[in-house]
GROMACS .gro file of C-alpha atoms in nm:
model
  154
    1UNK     CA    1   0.000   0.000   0.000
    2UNK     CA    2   0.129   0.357  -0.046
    3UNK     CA    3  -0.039   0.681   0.092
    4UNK     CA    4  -0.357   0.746   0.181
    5UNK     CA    5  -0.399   1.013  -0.105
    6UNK     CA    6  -0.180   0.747  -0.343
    7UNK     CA    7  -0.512   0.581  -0.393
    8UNK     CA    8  -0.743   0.924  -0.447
    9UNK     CA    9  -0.469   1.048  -0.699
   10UNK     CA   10  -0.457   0.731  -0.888
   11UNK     CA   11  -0.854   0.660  -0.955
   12UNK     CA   12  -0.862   1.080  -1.028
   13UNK     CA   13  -0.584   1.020  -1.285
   14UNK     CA   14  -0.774   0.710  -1.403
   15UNK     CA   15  -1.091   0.914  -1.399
   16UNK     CA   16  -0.898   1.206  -1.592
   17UNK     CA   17  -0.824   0.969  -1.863
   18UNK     CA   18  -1.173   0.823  -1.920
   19UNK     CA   19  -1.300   1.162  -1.945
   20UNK     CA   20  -1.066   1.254  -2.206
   21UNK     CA   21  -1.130   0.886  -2.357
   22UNK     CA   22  -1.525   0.934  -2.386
   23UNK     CA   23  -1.454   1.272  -2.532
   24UNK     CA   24  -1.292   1.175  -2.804
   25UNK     CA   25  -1.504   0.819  -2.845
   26UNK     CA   26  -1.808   1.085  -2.832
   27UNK     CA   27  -1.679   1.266  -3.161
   28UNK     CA   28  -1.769   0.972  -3.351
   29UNK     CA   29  -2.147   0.873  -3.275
   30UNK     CA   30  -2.246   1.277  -3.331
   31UNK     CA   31  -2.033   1.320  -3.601
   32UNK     CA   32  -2.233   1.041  -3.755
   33UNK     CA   33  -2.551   1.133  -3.617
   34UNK     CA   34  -2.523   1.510  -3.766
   35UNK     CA   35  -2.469   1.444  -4.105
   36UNK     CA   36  -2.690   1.187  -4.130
   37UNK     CA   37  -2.990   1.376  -4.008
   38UNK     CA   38  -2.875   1.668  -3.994
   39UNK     CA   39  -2.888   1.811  -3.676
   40UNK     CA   40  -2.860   2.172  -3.581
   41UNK     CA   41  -2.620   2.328  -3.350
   42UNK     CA   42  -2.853   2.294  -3.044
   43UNK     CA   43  -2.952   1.931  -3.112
   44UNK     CA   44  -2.522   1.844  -3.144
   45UNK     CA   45  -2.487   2.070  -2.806
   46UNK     CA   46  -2.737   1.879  -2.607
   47UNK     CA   47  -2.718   1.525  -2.814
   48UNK     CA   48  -2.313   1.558  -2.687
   49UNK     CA   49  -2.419   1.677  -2.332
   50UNK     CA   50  -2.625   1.422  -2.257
   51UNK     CA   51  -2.379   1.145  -2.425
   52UNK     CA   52  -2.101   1.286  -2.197
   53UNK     CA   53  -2.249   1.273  -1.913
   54UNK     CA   54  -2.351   0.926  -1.948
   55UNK     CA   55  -2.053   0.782  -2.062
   56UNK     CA   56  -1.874   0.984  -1.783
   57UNK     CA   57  -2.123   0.816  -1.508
   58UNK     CA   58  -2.062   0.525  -1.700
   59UNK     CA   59  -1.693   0.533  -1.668
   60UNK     CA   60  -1.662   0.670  -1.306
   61UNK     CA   61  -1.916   0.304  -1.215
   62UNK     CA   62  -1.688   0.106  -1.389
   63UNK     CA   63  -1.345   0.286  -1.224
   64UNK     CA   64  -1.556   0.306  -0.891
   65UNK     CA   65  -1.652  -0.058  -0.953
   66UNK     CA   66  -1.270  -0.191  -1.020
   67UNK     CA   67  -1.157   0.008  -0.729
   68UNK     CA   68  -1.357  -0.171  -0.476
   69UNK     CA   69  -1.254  -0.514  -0.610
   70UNK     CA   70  -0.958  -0.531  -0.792
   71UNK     CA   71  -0.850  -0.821  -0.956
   72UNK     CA   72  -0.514  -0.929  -1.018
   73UNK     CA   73  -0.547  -1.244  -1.172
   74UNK     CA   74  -0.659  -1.315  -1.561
   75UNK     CA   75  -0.985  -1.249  -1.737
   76UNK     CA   76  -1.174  -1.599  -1.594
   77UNK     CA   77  -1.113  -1.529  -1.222
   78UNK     CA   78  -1.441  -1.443  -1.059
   79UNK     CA   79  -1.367  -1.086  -0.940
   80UNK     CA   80  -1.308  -0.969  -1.284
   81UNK     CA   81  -1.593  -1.161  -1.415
   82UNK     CA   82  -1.820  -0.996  -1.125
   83UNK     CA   83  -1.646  -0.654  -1.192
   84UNK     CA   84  -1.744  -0.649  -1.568
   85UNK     CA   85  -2.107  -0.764  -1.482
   86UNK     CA   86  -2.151  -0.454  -1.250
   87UNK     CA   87  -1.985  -0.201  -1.430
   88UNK     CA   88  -2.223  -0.284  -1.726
   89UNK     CA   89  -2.519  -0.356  -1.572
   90UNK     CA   90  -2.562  -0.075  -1.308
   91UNK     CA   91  -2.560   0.227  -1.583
   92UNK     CA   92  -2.811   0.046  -1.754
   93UNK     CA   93  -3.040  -0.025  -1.460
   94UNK     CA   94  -2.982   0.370  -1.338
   95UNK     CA   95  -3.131   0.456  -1.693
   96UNK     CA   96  -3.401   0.234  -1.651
   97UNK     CA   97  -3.450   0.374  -1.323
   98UNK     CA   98  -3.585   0.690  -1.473
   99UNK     CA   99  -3.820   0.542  -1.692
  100UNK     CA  100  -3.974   0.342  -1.377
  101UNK     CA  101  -3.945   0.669  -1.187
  102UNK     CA  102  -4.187   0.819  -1.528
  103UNK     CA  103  -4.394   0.550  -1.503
  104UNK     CA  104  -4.440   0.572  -1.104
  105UNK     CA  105  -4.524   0.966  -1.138
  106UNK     CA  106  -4.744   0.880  -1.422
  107UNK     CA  107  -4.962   0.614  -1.248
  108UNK     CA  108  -5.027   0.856  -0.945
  109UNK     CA  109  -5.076   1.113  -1.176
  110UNK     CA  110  -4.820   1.368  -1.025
  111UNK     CA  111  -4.703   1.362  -1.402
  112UNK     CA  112  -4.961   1.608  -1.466
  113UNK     CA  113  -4.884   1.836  -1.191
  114UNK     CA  114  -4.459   1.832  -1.241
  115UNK     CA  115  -4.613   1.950  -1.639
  116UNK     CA  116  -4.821   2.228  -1.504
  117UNK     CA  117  -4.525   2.340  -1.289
  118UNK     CA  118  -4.273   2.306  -1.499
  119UNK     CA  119  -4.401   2.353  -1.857
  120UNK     CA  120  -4.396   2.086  -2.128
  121UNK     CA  121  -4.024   2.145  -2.204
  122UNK     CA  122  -3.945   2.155  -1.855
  123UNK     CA  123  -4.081   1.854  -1.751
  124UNK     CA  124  -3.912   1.699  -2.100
  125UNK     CA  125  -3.570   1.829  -2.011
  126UNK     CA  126  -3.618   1.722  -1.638
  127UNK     CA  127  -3.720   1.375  -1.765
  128UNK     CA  128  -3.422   1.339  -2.014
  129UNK     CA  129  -3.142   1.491  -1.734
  130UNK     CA  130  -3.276   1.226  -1.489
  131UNK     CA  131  -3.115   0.934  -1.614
  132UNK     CA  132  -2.778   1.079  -1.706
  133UNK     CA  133  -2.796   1.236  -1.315
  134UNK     CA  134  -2.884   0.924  -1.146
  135UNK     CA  135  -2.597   0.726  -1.336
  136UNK     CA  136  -2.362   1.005  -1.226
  137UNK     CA  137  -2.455   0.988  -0.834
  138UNK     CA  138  -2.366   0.613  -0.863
  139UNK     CA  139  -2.078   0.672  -1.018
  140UNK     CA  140  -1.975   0.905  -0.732
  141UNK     CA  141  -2.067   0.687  -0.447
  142UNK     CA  142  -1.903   0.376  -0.627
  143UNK     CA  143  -1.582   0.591  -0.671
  144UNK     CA  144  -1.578   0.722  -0.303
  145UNK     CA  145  -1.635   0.429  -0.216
  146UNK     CA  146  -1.355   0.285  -0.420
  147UNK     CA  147  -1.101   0.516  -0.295
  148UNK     CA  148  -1.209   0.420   0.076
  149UNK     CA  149  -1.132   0.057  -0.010
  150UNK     CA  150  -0.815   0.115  -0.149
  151UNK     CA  151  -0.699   0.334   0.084
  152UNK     CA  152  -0.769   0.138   0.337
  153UNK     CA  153  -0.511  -0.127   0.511
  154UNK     CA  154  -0.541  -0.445   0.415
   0.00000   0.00000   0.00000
């Protein structure tokens, strides 16, 4: 083990590097997207927001994830196995989670009221940020929690 702050500065560095990753990984799908439908600058600017911030959440589960069991051995051992289930399974349970969340507010009819409150577009845009959001407060609490565990004496 090194430092206490060894372990914060290396899943930051790790997290630094997916960012950048997903940025450039993110070019490709819009570039695509735009001049195939032809998108205008607002639809790119939100189309790229909302893709960053889920591959982002996405990334920080997965770092969180590998953090708080690493694995050392090959590809078959069971931790890495269990590690690559969670870290693709949980983003897309936390977008699911909004569309059950929809559905909830919809059955007791508070969908209605959030649209009166809010506005159609409102309630649209607070519909659409929900999923990226939730995937990104996992992420946070599996990378806090990651650090804890590998700071942490064994």
């Amino acid at each position: 083990q090194g430092t206490p702050n060894g372990a914060s500065k290396f899943v930051k560095a790790r997290l630094a590097m997916a960012v950048i990753a997903d940025m450039i990984l993110m070019t490709i799908p819009i570039s695509l997207m735009t001049f195939l439908a032809g998108l205008t600058a607002v639809e790119v600017l939100c189309l790229a927001g909302f893709g960053l911030l889920i591959a982002v959440g996405s990334s920080m589960i997965a770092i969180g994830v590998t953090a708080k069991n690493p694995d050392y051995e090959d590809t078959k051992s069971p931790a890495h196995q269990t590690n690559q289930m969670t870290a693709m399974m949980l983003p897309m349970v936390c977008i699911m989670a909004s569309v059950f969340i929809l559905i909830a507010l919809s059955i007791l009819d508070l969908d209605v009221l959030i649209e009166n409150a809010l506005s159609p577009l409102g309630f649209e845009l607070l519909f659409s940020l929900s999923g990226p959001f939730i995937i990104l407060l996992v992420g946070v609490a599996y990378v806090s929690s990651g650090i804890k565990s590998l700071s942490s004496p064994e």
